[in-house]
Coordinates of C-alpha atoms in Angstrom, one line a residue:
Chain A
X11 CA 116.4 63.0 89.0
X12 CA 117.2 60.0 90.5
X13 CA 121.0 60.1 92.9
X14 CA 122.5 56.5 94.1
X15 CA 122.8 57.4 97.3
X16 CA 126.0 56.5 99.4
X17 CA 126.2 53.4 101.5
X18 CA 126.2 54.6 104.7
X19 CA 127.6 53.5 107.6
X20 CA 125.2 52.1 110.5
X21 CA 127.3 53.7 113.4
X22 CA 127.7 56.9 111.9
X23 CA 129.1 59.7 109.9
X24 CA 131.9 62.7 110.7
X25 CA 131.3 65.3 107.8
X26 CA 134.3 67.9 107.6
X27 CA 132.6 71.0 106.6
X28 CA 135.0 73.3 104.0
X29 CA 135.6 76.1 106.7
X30 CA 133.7 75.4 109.2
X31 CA 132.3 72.8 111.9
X32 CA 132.9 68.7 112.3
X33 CA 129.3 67.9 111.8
X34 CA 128.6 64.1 113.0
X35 CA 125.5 61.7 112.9
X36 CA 124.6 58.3 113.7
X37 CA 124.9 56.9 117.0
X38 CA 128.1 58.2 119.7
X39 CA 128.4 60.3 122.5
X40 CA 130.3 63.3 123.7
X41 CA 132.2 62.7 126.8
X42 CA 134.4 64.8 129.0
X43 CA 138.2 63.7 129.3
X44 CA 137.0 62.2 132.3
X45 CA 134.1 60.8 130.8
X46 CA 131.3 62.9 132.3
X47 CA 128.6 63.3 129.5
X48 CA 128.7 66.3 127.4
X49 CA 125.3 68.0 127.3
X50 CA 123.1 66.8 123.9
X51 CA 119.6 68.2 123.0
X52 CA 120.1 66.6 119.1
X53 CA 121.0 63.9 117.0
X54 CA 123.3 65.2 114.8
X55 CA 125.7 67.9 115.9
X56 CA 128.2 70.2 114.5
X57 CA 131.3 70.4 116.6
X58 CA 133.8 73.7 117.1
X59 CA 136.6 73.5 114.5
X60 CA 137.6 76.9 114.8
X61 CA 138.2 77.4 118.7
X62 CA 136.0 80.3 118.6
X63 CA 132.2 79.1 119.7
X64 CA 130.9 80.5 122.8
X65 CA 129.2 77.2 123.2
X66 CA 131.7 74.7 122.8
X67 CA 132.0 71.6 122.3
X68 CA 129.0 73.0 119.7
X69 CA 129.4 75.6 116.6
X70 CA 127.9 78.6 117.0
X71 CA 128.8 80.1 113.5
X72 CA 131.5 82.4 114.7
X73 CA 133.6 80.5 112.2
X74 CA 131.8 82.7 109.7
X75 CA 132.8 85.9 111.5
X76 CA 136.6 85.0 111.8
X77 CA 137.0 84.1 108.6
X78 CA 138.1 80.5 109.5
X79 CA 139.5 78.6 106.4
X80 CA 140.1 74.8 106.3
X81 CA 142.1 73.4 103.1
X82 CA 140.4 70.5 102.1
X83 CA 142.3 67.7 102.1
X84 CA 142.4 66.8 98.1
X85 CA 143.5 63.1 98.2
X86 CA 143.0 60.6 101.0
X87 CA 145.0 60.4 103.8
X88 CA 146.5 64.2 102.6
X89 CA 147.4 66.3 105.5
X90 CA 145.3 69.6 106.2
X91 CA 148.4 72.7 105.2
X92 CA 146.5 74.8 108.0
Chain B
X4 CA 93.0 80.9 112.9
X5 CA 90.4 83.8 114.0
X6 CA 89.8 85.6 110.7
X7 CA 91.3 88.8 111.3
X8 CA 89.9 92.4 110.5
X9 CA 90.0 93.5 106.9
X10 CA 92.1 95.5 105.6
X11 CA 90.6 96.8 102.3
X12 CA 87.8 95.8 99.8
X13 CA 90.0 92.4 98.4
X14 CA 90.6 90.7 102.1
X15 CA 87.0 92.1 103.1
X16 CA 85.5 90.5 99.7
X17 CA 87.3 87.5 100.9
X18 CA 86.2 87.0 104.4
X19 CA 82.2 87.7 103.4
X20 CA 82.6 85.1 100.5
X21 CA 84.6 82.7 103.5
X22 CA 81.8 83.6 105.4
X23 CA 79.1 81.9 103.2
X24 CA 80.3 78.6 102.9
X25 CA 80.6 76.3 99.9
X26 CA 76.9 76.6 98.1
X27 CA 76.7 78.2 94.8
X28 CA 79.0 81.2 95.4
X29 CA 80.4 81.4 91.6
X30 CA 78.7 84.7 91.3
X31 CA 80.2 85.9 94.7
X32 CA 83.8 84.7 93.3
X33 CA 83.4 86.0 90.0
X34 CA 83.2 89.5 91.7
X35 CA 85.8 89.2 94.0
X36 CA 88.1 88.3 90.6
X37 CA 86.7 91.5 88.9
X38 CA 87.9 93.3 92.3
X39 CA 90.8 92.4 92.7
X40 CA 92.2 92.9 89.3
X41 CA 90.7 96.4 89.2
X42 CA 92.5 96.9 92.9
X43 CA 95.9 94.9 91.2
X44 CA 96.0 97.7 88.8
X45 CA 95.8 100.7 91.7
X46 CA 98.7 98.8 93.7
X47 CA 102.5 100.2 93.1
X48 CA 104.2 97.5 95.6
X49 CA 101.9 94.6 96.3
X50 CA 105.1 93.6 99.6
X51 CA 103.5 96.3 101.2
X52 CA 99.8 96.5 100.2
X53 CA 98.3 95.1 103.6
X54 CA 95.0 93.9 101.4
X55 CA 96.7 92.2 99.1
X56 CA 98.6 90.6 101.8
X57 CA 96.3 89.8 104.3
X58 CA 94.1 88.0 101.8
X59 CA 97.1 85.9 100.4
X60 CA 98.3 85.3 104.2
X61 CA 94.4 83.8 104.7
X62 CA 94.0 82.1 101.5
X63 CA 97.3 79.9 102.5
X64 CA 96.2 79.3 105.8
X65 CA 93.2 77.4 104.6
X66 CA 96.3 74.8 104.0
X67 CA 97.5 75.2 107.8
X68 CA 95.4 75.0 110.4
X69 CA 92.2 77.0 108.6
X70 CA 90.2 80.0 109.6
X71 CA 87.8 79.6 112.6
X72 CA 84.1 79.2 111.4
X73 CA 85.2 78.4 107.3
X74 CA 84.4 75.2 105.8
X75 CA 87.4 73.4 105.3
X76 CA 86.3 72.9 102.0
X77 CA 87.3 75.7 100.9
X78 CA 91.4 74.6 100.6
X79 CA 90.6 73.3 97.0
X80 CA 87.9 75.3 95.9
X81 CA 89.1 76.0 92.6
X82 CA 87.7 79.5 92.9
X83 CA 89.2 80.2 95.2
X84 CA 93.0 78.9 94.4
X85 CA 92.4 80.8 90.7
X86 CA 92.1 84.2 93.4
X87 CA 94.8 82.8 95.0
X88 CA 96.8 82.8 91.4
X89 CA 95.9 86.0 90.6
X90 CA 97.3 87.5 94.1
X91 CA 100.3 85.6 93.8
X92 CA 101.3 86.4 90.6
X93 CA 101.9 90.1 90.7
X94 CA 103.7 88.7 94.7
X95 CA 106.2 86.8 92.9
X96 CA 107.2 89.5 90.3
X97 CA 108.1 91.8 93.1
X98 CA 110.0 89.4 95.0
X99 CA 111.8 88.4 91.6
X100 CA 112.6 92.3 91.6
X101 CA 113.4 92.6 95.1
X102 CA 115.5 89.4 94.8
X103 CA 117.6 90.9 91.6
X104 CA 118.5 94.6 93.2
X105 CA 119.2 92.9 96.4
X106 CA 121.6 90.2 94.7
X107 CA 122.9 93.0 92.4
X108 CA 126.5 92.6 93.4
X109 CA 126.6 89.0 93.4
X110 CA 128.5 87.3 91.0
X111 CA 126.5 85.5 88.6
X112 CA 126.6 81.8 89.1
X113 CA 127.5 79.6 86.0
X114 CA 124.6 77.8 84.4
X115 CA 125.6 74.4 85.3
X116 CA 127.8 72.5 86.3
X117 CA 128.3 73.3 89.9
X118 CA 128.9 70.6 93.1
X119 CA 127.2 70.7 96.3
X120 CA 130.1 72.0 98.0
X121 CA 130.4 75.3 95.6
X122 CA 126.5 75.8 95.7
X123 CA 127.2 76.1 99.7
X124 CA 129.9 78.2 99.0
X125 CA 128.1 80.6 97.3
X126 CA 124.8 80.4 99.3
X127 CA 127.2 81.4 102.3
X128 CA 128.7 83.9 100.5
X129 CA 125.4 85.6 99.8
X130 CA 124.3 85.6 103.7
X131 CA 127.9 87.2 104.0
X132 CA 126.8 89.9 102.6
X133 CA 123.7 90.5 104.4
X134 CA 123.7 94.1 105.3
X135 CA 125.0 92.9 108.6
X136 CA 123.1 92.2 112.6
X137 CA 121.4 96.2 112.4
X138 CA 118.4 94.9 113.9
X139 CA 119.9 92.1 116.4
X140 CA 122.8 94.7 117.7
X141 CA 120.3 97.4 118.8
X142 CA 118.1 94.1 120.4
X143 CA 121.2 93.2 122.1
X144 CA 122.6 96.8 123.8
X145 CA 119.7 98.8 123.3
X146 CA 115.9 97.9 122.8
X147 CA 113.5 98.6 125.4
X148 CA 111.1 96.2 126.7
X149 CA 108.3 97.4 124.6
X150 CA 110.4 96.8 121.7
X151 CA 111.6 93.3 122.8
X152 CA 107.4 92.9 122.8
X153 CA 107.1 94.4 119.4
X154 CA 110.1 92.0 118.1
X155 CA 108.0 89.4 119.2
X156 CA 104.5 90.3 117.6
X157 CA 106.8 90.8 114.4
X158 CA 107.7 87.0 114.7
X159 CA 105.0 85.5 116.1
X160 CA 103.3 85.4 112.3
X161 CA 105.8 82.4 111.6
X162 CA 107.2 81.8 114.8
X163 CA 103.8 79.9 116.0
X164 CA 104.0 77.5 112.6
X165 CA 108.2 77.6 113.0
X166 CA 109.1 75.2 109.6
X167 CA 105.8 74.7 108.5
X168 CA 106.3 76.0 105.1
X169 CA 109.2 74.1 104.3
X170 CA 107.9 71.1 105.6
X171 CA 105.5 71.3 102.3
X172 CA 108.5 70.7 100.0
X173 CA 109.3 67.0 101.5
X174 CA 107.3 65.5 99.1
X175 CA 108.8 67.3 96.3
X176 CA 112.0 66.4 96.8
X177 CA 114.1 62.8 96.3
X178 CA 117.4 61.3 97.6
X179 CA 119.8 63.6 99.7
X180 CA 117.4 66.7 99.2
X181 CA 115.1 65.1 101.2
X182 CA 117.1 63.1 103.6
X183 CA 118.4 66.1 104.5
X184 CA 115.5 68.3 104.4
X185 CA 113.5 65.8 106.8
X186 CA 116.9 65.9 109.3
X187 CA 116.6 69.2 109.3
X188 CA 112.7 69.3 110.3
X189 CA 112.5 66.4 112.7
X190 CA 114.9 68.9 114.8
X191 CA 112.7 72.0 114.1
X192 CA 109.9 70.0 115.5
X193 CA 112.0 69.1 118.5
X194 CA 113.1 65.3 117.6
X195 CA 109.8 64.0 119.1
X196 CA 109.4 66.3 122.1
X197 CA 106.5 68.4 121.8
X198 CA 108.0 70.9 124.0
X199 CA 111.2 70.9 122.4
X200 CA 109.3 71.9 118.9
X201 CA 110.4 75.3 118.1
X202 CA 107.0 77.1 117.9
X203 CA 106.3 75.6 121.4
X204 CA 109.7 76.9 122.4
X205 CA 108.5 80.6 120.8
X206 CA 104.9 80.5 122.5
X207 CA 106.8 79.8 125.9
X208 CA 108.8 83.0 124.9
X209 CA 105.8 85.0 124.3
X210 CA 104.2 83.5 127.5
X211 CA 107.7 84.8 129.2
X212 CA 106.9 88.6 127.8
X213 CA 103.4 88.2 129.0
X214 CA 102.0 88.0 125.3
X215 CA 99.5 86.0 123.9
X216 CA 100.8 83.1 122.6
X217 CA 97.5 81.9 120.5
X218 CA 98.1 81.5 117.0
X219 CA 97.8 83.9 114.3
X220 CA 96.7 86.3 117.5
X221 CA 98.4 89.7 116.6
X222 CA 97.9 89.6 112.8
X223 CA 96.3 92.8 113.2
X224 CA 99.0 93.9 114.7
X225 CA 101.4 93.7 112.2
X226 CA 102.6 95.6 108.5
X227 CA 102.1 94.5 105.1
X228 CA 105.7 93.4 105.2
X229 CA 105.6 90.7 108.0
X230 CA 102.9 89.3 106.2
X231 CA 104.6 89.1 103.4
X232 CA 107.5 87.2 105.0
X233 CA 105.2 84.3 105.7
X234 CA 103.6 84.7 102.7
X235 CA 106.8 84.6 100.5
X236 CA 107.4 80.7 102.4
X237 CA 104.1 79.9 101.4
X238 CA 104.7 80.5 98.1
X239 CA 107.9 78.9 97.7
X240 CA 106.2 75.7 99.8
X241 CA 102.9 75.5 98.2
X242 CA 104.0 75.3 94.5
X243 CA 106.1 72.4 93.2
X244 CA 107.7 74.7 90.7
X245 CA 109.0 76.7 93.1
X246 CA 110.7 73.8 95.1
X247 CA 114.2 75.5 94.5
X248 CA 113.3 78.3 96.2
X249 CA 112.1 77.1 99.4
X250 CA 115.5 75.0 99.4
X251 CA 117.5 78.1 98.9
X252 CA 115.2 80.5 101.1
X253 CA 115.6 77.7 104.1
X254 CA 119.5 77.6 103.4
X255 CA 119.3 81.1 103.9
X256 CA 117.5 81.2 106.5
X257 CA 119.7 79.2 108.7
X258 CA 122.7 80.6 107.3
X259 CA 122.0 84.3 109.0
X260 CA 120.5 82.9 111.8
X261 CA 123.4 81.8 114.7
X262 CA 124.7 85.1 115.3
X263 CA 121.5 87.3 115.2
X264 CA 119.6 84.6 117.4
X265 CA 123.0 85.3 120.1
X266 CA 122.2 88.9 120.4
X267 CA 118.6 88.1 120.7
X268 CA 119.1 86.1 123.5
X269 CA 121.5 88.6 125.1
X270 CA 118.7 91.7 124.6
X271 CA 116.4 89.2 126.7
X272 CA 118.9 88.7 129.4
X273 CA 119.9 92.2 129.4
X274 CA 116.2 93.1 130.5
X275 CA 116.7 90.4 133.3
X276 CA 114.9 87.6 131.4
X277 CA 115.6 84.2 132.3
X278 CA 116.3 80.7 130.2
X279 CA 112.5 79.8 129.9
X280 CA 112.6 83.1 127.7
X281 CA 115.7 82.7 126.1
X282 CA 115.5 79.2 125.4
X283 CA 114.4 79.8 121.9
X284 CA 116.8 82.2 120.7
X285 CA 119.8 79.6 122.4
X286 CA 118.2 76.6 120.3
X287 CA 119.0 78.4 117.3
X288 CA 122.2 79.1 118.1
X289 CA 123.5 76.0 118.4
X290 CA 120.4 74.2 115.9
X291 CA 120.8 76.5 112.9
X292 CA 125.3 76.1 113.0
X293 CA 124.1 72.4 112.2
X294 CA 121.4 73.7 109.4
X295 CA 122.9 75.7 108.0
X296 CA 125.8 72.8 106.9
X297 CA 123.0 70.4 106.4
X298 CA 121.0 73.0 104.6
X299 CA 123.7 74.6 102.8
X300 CA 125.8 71.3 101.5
X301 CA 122.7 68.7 101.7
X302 CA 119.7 70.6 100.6
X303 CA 120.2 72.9 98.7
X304 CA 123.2 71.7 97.1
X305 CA 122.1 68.1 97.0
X306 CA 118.9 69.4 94.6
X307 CA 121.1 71.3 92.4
X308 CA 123.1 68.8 91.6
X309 CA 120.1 66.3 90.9
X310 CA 118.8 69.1 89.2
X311 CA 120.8 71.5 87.5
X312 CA 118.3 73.7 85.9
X313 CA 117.0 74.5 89.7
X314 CA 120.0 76.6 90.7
X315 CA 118.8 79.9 89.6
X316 CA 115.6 79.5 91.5
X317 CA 117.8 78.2 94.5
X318 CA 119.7 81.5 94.5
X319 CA 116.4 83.2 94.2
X320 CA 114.7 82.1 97.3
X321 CA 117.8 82.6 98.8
X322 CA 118.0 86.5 97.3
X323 CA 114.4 87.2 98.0
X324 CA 115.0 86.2 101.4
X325 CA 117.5 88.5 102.4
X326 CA 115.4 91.6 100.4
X327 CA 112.6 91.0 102.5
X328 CA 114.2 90.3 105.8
X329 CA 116.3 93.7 105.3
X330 CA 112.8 95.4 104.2
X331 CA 111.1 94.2 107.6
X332 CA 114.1 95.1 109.8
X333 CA 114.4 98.4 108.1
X334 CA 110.7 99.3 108.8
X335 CA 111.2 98.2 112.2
X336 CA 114.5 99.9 112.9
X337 CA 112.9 103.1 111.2
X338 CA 109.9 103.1 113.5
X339 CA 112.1 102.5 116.5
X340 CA 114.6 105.2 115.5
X341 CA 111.6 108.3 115.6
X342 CA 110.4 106.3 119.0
X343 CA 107.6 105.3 117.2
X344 CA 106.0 101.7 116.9
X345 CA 107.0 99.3 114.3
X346 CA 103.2 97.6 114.7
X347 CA 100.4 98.8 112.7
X348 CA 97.9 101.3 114.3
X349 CA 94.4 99.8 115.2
X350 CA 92.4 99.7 112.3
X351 CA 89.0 101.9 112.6
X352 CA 85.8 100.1 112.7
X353 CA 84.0 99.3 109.5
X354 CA 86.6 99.3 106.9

């Protein structure tokens, strides 16, 4: 049961969850557009994709509810066809 | 934990065998077995037989934080885990059955064979079908303060020990399983702020509501079928074999958790309760739309594709889950629909 586990990067990850949130780890901030900081009470966060949170910048799941869908992009550097 | 008041002849067997510490109780242990196989036979739903119950929610807290005044000893007795067997047996049938007729219009998975991503897919696809926020809406517009109290008692069982039980599977687990598993519980347990742990975050709830806030304090107060919530983690934790299940129970778990936990926190604040009350049910709004990715994708998904042969026990700790959660919120919605109380009555003296 052994898995080779991914090289990692040591600044961080973005993880583009299939319909729903931008999840991201590692070290970074979240900054206002005039570079107040954003609120953080965790490491690793999952960001809005879907515009619908009630806590924004932050998921709150209402992507479920909505019945947000993301296309996946299937090759590299692919455009999302949402 | 103070040993709570028995509540039939197997949890009273236990607590007077508890009581007599670790000498040469093989004769004591050898009737309790006897007991409880003859009271196994009388049962028709050991979820919600309160002795059966009780005496499995004690005999896993010897792994916790123990009973008050019971030789620690006790955890390994081998006794005492062979009653332990025999109680959980019969437990997991039931929730096997519970699991099937509540997963009875899910499509069956395919044997093998299936990424991380589609074992999210269809772990969220399950909590889609959960029979919906029932319980959380009628928190939200409608509960009274005495049932926001009740809600409370109800959660307090696991509430006090939030992740506990999944914490148990760390150990079991290897590459992204557990990465992801011990991400998950380093935020459960506040990311190294005490007061930021979630069961400190609960107590200050219960402090809020002017409960008591002391572990394992209103297990008297509660059904069979809150026990058996707890117990059903325990169970899932405590036995390697069942590593699957606590992966997919935890996945599903956080996967119906955002949206209940908002219209928990709006009941609060409804009744004029303030953010050191609704602090909790905030947390796991914004915590559990990260877990349930991590959870989901990571976890759960991460073990069945190290191990294939896990996925049907994934999807039932996931199923089982959702059977007993709709169980619990349908005796409490029942109660509070007569205007009755959800909790059990006292129990009279000398039972």
């Amino acid at each position: 049961m052994n898995q080779k586990p991914q090289e990692s990067s040591n600044d961080g990850a973005i993880v583009i969850c299939p319909d729903g949130p931008i999840l991201v780890r590692g070290e970074f901030e979240i900054v206002t557009p005039s570079g107040g900081a954003v609120p953080r009470t965790r490491k690793t966060v999952a960001l809005c994709r879907c515009g619908a949170s009630a806590i924004k910048p932050y998921c709150d799941g209402t992507h479920k509810l909505i019945g947000f869908r993301t296309e996946y992009p299937a090759t590299p550097g692919t455009k999302e066809a949402t | 934990m103070k040993i709570p008041d028995a509540r039939g002849p197997i949890s009273g067997g236990l607590f007077r065998l508890l009581a007599d510490g670790t000498g040469d109780v093989s004769a004591a242990q050898g009737a309790l077995h006897r007991l409880i196989e003859g009271q196994l036979a009388l049962t028709d739903d050991v979820i919600d037989d309160g002795d059966v119950q009780l005496a499995l929610f004690c005999l896993y807290e010897l792994h916790y934080g123990g009973l008050d005044g019971v030789d620690n000893r006790w955890e390994w007795n081998p006794g005492l885990i062979t009653l332990r067997q025999m109680l959980e047996e019969p437990f997991e049938l039931a929730l096997r059955s519970a699991a099937r007729s509540s997963a009875g219009s899910v499509q069956p998975a395919p044997a093998a064979g299936l990424d991380s991503d589609a074992v999210a897919d269809l772990l969220f696809g399950l909590a889609g079908q959960d029979g919906g926020p029932g319980m959380s809406r009628h928190v939200a517009k409608k509960a009274t303060l005495g049932q926001l109290r009740e809600f409370l008692v109800h959660k307090s069982i696991y509430q006090l020990k939030e992740a506990d039980p999944h914490t148990w599977a760390i150990p079991r687990l290897t590459g992204r399983a557990k990465a992801a598993l011990v991400e998950i519980q380093a935020d459960e347990y506040g990311g190294g702020r005490p007061d930021r742990m979630h069961s400190a975050l609960f107590a200050r709830t219960m402090r809020g509501l002017g409960l008591d806030d002391v572990y394992g304090g209103y297990v008297d107060a509660v059904p069979a079928v809150s026990l058996a919530a707890v117990n059903m983690m325990s169970l899932f934790g405590l036995n390697r074999r069942l590593r699957g299940a606590i992966a997919g129970h935890l996945a599903i778990y956080e996967m119906t958790s955002s949206r209940p936990n908002q219209l928990y926190g709006n009941g609060f604040r409804r009744l004029g309760f303030g953010a050191d009350v609704t602090a909790y049910f905030d947390e796991h709004v914004e915590a559990d739309a990260v877990h349930e990715q991590i959870a989901g994708r990571d976890l759960a998904g991460g073990l069945v594709e190290a191990e294939p042969g896990l996925l049907p026990d994934v999807l039932f700790g996931a199923t089982a889950a959702l059977a007993i959660d709709a169980r619990l919120a349908a005796h409490i919605m029942g109660a509070w629909e007569t205007g009755t109380s959800s909790l059990k009555p006292p129990v009279p003296a000398g039972v």
